[in-house]
Short mmCIF file of C-alpha atoms in Angstrom, two decimals:
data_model
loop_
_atom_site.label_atom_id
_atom_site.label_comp_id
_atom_site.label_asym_id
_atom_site.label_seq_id
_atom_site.Cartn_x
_atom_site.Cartn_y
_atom_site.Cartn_z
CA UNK X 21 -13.52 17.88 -11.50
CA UNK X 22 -14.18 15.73 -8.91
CA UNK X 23 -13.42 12.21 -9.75
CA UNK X 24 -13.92 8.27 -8.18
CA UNK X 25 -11.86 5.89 -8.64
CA UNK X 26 -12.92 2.01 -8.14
CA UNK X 27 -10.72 -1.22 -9.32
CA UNK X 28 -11.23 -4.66 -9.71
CA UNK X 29 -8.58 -7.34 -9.32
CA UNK X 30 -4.66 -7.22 -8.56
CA UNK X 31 -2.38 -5.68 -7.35
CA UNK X 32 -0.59 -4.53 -10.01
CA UNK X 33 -4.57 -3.38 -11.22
CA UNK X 34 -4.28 -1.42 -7.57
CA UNK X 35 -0.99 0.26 -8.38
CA UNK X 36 -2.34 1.40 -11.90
CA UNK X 37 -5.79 3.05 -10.40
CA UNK X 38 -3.04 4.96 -8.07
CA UNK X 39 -1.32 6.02 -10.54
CA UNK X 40 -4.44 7.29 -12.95
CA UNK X 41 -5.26 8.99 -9.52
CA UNK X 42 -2.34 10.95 -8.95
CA UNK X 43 -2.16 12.06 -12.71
CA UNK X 44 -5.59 13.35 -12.57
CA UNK X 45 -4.75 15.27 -9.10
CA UNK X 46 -2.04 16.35 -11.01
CA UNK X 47 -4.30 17.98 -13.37
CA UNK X 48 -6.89 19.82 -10.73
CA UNK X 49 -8.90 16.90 -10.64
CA UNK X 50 -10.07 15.97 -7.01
CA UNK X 51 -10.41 12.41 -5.91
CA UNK X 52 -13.76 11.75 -3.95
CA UNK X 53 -14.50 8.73 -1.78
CA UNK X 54 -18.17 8.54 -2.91
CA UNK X 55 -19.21 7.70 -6.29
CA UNK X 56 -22.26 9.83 -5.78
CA UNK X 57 -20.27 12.78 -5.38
CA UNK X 58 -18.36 12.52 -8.69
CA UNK X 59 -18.77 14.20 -11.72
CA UNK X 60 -16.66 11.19 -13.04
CA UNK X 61 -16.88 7.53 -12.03
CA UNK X 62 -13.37 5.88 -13.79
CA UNK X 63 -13.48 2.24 -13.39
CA UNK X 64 -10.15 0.04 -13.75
CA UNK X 65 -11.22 -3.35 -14.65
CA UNK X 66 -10.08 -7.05 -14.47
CA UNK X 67 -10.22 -10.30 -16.37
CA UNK X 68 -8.90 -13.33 -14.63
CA UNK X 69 -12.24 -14.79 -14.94
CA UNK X 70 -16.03 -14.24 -16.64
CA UNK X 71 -16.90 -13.60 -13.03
CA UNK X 72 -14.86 -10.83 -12.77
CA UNK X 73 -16.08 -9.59 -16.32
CA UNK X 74 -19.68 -9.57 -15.05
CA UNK X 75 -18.86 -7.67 -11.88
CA UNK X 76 -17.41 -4.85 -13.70
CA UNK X 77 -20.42 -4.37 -15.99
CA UNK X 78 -22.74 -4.89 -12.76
CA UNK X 79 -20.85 -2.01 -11.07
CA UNK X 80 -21.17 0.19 -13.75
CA UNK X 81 -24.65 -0.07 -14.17
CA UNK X 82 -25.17 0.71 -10.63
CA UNK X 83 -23.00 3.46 -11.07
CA UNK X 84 -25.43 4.66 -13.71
CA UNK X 85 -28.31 4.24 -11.80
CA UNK X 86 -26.87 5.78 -8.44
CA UNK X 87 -25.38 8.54 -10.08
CA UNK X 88 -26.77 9.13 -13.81
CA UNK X 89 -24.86 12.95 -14.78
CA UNK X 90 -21.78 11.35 -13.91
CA UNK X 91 -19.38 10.31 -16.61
CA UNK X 92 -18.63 6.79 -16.83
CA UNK X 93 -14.58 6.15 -17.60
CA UNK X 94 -13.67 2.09 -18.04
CA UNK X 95 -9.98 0.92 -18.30
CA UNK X 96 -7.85 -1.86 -17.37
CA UNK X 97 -8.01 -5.99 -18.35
CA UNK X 98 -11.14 -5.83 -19.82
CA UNK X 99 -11.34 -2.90 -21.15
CA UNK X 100 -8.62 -4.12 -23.28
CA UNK X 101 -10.05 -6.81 -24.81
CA UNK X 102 -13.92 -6.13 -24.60
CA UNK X 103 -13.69 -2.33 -25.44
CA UNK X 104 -17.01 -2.59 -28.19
CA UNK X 105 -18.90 -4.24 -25.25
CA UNK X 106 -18.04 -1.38 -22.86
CA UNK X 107 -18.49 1.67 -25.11
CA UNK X 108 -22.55 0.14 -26.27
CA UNK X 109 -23.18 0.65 -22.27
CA UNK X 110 -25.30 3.31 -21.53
CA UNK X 111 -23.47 6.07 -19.74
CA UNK X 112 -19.94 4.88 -20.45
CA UNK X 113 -17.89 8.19 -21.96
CA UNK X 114 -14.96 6.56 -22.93
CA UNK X 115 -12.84 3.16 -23.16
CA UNK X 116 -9.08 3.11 -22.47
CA UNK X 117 -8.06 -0.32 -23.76
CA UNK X 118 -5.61 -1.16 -20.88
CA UNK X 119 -4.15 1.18 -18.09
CA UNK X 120 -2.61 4.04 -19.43
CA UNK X 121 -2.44 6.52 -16.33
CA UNK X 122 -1.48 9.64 -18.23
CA UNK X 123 -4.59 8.75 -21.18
CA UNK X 124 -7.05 8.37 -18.56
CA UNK X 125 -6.08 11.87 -17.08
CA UNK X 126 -5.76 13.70 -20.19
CA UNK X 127 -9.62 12.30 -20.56
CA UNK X 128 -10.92 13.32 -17.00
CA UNK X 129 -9.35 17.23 -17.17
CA UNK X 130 -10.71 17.42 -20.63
CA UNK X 131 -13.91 19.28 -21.15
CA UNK X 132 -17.12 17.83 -19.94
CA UNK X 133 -18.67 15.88 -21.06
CA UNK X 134 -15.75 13.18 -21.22
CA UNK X 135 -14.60 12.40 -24.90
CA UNK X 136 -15.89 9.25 -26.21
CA UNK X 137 -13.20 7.37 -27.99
CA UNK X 138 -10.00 7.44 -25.63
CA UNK X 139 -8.33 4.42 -27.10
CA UNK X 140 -4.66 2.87 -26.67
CA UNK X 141 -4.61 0.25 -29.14
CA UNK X 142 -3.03 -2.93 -28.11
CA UNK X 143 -0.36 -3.36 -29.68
CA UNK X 144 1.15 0.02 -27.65
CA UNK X 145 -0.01 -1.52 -24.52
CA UNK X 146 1.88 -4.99 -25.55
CA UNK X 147 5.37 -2.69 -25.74
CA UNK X 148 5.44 0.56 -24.40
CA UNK X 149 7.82 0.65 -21.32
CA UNK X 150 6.83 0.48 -17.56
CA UNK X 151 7.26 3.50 -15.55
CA UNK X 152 6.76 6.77 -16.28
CA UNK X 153 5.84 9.63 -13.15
CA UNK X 154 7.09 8.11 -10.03
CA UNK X 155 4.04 7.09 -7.90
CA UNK X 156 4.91 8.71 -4.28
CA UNK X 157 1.79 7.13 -1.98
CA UNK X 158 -1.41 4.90 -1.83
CA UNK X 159 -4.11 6.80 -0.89
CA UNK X 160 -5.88 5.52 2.74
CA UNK X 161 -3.54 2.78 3.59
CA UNK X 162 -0.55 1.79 5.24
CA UNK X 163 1.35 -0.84 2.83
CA UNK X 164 1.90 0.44 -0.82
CA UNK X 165 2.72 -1.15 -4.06
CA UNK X 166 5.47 -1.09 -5.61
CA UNK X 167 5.22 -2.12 -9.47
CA UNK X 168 8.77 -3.81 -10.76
CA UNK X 169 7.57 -5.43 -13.78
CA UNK X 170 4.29 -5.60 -16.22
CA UNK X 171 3.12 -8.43 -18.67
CA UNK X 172 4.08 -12.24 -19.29
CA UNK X 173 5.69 -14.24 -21.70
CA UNK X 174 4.61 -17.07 -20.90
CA UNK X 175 1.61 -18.91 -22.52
CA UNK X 176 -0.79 -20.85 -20.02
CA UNK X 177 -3.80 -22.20 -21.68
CA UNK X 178 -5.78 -20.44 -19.55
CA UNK X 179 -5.00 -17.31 -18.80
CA UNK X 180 -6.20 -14.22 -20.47
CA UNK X 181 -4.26 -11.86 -18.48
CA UNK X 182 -1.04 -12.09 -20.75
CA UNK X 183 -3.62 -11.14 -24.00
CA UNK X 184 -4.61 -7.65 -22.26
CA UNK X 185 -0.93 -7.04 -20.77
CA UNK X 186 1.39 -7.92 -23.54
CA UNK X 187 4.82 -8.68 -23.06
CA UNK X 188 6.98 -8.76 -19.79
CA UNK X 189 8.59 -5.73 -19.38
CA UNK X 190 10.96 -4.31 -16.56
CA UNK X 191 11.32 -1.28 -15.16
CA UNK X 192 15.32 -0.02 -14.85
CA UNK X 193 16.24 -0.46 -11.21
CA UNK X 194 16.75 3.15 -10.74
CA UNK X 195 13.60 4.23 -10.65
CA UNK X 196 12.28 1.32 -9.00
CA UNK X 197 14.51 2.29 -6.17
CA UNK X 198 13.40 6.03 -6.68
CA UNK X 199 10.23 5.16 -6.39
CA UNK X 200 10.40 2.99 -3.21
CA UNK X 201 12.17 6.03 -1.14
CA UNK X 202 9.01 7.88 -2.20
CA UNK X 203 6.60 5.38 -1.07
CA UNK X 204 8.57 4.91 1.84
CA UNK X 205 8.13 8.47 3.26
CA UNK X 206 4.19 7.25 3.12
CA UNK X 207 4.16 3.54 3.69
CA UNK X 208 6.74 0.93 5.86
CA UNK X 209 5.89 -1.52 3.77
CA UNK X 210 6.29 -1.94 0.17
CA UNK X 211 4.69 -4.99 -1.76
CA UNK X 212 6.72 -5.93 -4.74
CA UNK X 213 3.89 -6.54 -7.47
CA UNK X 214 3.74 -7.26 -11.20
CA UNK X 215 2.57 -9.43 -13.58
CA UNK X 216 5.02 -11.97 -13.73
CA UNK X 217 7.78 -10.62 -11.10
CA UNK X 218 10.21 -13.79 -11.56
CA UNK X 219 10.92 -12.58 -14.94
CA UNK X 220 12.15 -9.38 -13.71
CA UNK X 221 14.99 -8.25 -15.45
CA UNK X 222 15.32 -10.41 -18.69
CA UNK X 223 14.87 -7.95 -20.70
CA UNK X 224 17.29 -5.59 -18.81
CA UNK X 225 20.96 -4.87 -19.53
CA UNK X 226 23.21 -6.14 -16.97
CA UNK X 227 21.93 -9.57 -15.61
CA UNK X 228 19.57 -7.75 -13.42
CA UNK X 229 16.84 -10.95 -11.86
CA UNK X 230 14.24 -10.47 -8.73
CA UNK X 231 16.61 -11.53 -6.33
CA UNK X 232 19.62 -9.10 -6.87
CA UNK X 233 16.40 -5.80 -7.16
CA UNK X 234 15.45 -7.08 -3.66
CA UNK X 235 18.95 -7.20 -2.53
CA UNK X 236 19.64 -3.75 -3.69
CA UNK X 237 16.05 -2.35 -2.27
CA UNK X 238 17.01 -3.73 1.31
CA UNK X 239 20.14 -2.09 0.97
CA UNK X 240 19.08 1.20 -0.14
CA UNK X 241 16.09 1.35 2.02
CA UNK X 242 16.89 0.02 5.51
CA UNK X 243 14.13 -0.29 8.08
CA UNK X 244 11.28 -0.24 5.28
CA UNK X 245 9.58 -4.33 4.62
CA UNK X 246 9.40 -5.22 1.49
CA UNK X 247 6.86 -8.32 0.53
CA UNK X 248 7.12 -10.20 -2.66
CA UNK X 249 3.64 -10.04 -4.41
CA UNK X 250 2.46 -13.32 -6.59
CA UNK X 251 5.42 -15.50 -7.66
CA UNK X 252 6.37 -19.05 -8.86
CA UNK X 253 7.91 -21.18 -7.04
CA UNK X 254 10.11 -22.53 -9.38
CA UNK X 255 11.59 -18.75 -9.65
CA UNK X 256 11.98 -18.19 -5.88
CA UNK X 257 15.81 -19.09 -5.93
CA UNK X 258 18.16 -20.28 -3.09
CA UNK X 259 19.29 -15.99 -3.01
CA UNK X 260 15.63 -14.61 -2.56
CA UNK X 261 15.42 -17.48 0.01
CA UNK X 262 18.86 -16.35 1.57
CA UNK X 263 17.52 -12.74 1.71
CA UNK X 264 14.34 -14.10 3.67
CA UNK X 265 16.32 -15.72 5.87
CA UNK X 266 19.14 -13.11 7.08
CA UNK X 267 16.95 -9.55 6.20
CA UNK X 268 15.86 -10.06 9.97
CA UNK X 269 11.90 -9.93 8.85
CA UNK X 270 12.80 -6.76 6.59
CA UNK X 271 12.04 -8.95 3.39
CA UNK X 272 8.84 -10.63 5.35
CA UNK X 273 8.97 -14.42 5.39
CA UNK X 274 5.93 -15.03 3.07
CA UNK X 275 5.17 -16.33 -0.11
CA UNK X 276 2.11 -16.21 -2.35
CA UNK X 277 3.14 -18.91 -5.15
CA UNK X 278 0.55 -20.11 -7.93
CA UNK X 279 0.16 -23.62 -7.94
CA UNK X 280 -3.34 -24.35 -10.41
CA UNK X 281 -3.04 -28.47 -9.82
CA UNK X 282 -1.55 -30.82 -7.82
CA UNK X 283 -1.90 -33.26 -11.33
CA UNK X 284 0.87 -33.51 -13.46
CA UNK X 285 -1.87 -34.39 -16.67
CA UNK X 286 -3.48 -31.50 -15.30
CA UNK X 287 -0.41 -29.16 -15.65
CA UNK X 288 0.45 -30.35 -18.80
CA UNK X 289 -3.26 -29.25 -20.63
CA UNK X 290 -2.51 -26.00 -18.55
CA UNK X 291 0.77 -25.30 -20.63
CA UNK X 292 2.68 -25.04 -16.95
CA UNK X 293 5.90 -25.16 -16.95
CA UNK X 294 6.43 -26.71 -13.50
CA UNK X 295 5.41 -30.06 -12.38
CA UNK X 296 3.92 -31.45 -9.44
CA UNK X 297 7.50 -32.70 -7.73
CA UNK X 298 9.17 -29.35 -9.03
CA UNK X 299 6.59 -27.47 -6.90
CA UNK X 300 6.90 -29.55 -3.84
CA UNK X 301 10.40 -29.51 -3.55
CA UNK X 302 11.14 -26.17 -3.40
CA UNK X 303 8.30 -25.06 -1.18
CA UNK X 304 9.88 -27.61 0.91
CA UNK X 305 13.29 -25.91 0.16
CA UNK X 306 12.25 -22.78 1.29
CA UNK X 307 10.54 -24.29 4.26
CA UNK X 308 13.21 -25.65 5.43
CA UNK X 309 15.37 -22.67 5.52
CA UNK X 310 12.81 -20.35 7.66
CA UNK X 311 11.80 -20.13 10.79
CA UNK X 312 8.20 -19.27 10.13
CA UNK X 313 6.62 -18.71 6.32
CA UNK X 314 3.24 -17.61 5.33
CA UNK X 315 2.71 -19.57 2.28
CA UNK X 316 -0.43 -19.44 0.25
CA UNK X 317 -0.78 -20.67 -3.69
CA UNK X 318 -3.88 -20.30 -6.22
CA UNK X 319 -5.81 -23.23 -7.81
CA UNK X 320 -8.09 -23.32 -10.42
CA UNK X 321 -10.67 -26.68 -9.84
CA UNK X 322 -12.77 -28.35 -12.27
CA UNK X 323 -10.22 -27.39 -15.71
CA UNK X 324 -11.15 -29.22 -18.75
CA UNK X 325 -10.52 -33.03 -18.46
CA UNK X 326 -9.80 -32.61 -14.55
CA UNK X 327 -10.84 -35.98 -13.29
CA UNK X 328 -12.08 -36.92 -9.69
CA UNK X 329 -8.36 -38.71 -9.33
CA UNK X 330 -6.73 -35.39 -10.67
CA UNK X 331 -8.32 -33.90 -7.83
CA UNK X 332 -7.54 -36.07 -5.40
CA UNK X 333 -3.82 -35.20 -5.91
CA UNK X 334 -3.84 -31.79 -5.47
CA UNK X 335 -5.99 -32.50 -2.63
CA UNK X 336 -2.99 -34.59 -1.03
CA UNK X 337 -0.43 -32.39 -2.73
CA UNK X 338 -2.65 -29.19 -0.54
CA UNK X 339 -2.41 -31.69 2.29
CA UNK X 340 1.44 -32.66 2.52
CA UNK X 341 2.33 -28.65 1.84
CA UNK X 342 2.39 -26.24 4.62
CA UNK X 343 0.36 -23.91 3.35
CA UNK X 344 -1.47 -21.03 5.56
CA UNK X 345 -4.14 -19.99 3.34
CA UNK X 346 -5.51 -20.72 -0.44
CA UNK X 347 -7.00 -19.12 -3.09
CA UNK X 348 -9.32 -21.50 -4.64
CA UNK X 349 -11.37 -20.48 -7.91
CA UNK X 350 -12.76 -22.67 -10.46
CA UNK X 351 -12.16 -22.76 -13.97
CA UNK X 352 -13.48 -20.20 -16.14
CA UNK X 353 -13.60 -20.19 -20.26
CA UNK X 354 -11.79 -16.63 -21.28
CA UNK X 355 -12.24 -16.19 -25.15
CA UNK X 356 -8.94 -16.45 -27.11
CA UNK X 357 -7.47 -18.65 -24.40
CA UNK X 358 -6.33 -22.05 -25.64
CA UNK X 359 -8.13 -23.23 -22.73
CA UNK X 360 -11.46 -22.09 -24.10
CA UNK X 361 -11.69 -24.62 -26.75
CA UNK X 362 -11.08 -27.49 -24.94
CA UNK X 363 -13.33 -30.83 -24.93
CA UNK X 364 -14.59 -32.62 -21.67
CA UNK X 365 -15.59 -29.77 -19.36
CA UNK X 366 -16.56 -30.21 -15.80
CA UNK X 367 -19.86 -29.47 -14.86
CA UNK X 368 -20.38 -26.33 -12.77
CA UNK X 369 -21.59 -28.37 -9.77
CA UNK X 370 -18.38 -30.76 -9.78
CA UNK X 371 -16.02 -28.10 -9.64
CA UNK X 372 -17.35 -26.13 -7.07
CA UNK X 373 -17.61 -29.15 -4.51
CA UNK X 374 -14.15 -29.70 -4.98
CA UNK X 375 -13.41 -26.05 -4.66
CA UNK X 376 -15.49 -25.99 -1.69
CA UNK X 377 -13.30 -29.06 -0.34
CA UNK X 378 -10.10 -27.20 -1.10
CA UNK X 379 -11.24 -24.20 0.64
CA UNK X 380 -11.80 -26.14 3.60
CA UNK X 381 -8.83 -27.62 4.06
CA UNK X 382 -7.45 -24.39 3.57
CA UNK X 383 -8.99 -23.10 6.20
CA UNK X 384 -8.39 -26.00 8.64
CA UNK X 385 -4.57 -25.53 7.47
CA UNK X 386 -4.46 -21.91 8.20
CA UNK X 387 -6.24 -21.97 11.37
CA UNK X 388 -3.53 -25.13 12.39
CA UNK X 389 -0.70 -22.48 11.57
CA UNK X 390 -2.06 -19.28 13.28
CA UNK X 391 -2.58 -21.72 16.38
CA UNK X 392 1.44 -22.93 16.10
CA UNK X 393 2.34 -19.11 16.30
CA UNK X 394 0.78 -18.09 19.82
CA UNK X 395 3.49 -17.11 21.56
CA UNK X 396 5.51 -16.08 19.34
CA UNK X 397 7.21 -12.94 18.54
CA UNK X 398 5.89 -10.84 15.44
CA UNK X 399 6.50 -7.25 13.61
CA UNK X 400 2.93 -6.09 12.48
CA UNK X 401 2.47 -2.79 10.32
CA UNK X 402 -0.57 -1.22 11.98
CA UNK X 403 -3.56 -0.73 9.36
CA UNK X 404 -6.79 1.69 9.35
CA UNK X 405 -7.14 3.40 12.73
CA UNK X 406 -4.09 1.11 14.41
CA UNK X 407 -6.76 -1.73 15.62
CA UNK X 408 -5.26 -4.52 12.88
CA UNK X 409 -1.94 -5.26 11.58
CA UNK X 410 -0.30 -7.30 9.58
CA UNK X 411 2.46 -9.57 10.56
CA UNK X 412 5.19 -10.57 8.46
CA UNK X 413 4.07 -13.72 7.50
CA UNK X 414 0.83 -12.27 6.73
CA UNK X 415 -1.52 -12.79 9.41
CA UNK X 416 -3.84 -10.32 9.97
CA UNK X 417 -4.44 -9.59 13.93
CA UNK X 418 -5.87 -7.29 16.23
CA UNK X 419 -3.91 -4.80 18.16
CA UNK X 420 -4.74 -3.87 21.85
CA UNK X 421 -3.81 -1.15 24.18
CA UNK X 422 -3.38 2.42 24.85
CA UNK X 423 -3.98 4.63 21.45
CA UNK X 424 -2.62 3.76 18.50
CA UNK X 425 -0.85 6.49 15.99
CA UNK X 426 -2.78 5.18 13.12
CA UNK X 427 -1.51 3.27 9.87
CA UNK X 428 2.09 3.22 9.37
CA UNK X 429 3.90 2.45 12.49
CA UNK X 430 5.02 -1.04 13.62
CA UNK X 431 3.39 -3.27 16.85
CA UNK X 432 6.27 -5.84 18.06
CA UNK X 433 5.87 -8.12 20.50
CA UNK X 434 4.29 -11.45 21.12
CA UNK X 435 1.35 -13.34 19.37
CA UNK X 436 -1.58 -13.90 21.93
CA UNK X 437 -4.97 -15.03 22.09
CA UNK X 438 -6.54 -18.24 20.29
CA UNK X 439 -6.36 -19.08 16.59
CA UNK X 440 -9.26 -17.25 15.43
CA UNK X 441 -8.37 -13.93 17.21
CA UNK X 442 -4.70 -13.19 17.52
CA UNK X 443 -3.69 -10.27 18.89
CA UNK X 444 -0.55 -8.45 19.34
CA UNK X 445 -0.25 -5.86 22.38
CA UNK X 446 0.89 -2.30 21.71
CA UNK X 447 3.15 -0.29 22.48
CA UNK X 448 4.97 -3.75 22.44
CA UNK X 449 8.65 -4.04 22.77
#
């Protein structure tokens, strides 16, 4: 059976699709890079926002269209809580509500046509344990991730995630370790990725925490980078900051830490935990301790009650920070979110002119820092054909030279060019 694969959203939505594609390989099944070769078309959904809902149904349409014998397969975030809506879609052959790897493989080696009905009710997904087969590669790239944790306990008014993911749960370090030295015979780089990673290890005997996993995956995997996925500042502690600072570029010196508003008021209707000063002072901690830091942070513009000085804060709060890139979205109703019945909405319009002023001083703040780092000196893990890379602290730049071995090698030497086309030289030094 010959089978495609798409998926919408994270990371940790990346590592699942992975792993539903190397239990179906495991099976017979052959994954094909073309959905119109397929005889099934499994689609590993997201949603963060309604956007994100409406994509996925978009995509499967076409898919129908494009390719109407195939079977249509939908798991993932919304699949878990919208799994009526998907199954009344024509072509769709089966629901799994959430991202069961070994349930969507049993499905696709089954006999044609796919089963209708492959269910994992959610109150399985919301406590069965992380893990299971040890993924052992990322198909097609160079940088792989490495899953340490699933689910969230905490409750922001928002967020819809946490409804379709349950519970955090950890995986034992063991096999998180085991599963690293597999990925690293494939990939130099390993992304640490979750749901909520700074709550790694809570519900683990033996006062396991994100910092002391890291510590122990540096030490049992020397010469492999490991990169911490999304995580809150307030849980990046003084001994993940330590590790940044002496792995010698082995834990890479950047940070992607949610931020949502630089408004306290804001915060608050948000059900954050952190507040405005909280934030600031430890990305300035961190700052302070490294020599160079890719730092980016999400916001959400235009949240219920979000007035024009609300915004102005986090526009100052975006402005003080040294941050090298943002990811700026605006709010978004998700049903059974707190959030969703709140009063005082901001029109459409309003929130995406501030968004669109956040992304620009994004940019402006981005291009400022890739313009500081000319001249510098940079490891890059070489990507595609060996023509990009990615540095450390996550700049993206082209490589030049002689002929490149392909993904999965590193470029050293120094940043040149201008600061909208950096390039490292290769072989480098």
């Amino acid at each position: 059976m010959r089978v495609y694969f798409h998926t919408f959203g994270c990371k940790a939505n990346q590592y699942d699709t992975e792993r539903m594609r190397q239990e179906a390989e495991a099976r017979g099944a052959t994954a094909v890079a073309a959905w119109s070769e397929a005889d099934v078309c499994v689609v590993n959904t997201c949603t963060v926002t309604n956007q994100a809902d409406a994509e996925a149904r978009r995509f499967l349409r076409r898919l129908r269209r494009e390719n109407p014998g195939a079977g249509l397969v939908v798991a993932g975030c919304s699949a878990a809580l919208r799994a009526r809506e998907y199954r009344a879609m024509d072509g769709v052959a089966g629901v799994v509500e959430g991202h069961d790897p070994v349930a969507v493989a049993g499905a696709l080696t089954a006999a044609v046509p796919v089963p209708l009905g492959m269910d994992v009710p959610l109150d399985r997904i919301h406590t069965e344990p992380v893990g299971g087969e040890l993924l052992r590669h990322r198909a097609g790239a160079a940088r792989a991730w490495l899953k340490v944790q699933d689910g969230c306990d905490r409750k922001c008014s928002f967020c819809a995630t946490r409804l379709a993911r349950g519970a955090s749960r950890s995986r034992g370090p063991r096999e998180v370790i085991a599963e690293a030295r597999a990925l690293a015979a494939a990939h130099p780089e390993l992304v640490i990725t979750g749901i909520h990673i700074g709550h790694y290890g809570r519900d683990l005997d033996g006062d396991w925490t994100l910092s002391r996993l890291v510590a122990a995956l540096l030490e049992a995997l020397p010469g492999v980078r490991f990169r911490l996925g999304s995580v809150e500042a307030t849980e990046v502690d003084d001994a993940l900051i330590e590790l940044m600072e002496t792995s010698g570029g082995w834990l890479a010196p950047h940070l992607h830490m949610p931020l949502q508003s630089g408004s306290d008021s804001v915060l608050r209707r948000m059900r954050r935990w952190h507040t405005r000063e909280q934030y600031r002072r430890r990305v300035w901690r961190i700052v302070d301790r490294m020599d160079v830091a890719g730092l980016g942070a999400d916001i959400i513009t235009g949240f219920p009650g979000e007035t024009q000085e609300d915004h102005d804060r986090t526009l100052a709060l975006v402005e003080e920070l040294p941050f090298t890139y943002l990811h700026v979205f605006p709010f978004s109703p998700r049903p059974g979110t707190v959030a969703a019945d709140f009063s005082s909405p901001v029109p459409q319009r309003v929130a995406g002119e501030r968004g669109r002023e956040l992304r620009e001083l994004g940019h402006e703040k981005g291009r400022a820092y890739r313009a500081s780092r000319l001249g510098q000196p940079a490891r890059a893990v070489l990507e595609g054909d060996g023509d990009t890379a990615l540095t450390g602290d996550y700049l993206r730049v082209d490589v030049l030279g002689g002929a490149k071995p392909g993904p999965g090698g590193f470029a050293r030497g120094t940043l040149q060019g201008e600061a909208d086309h950096l390039y490292i030289a290769w072989p480098g030094t």
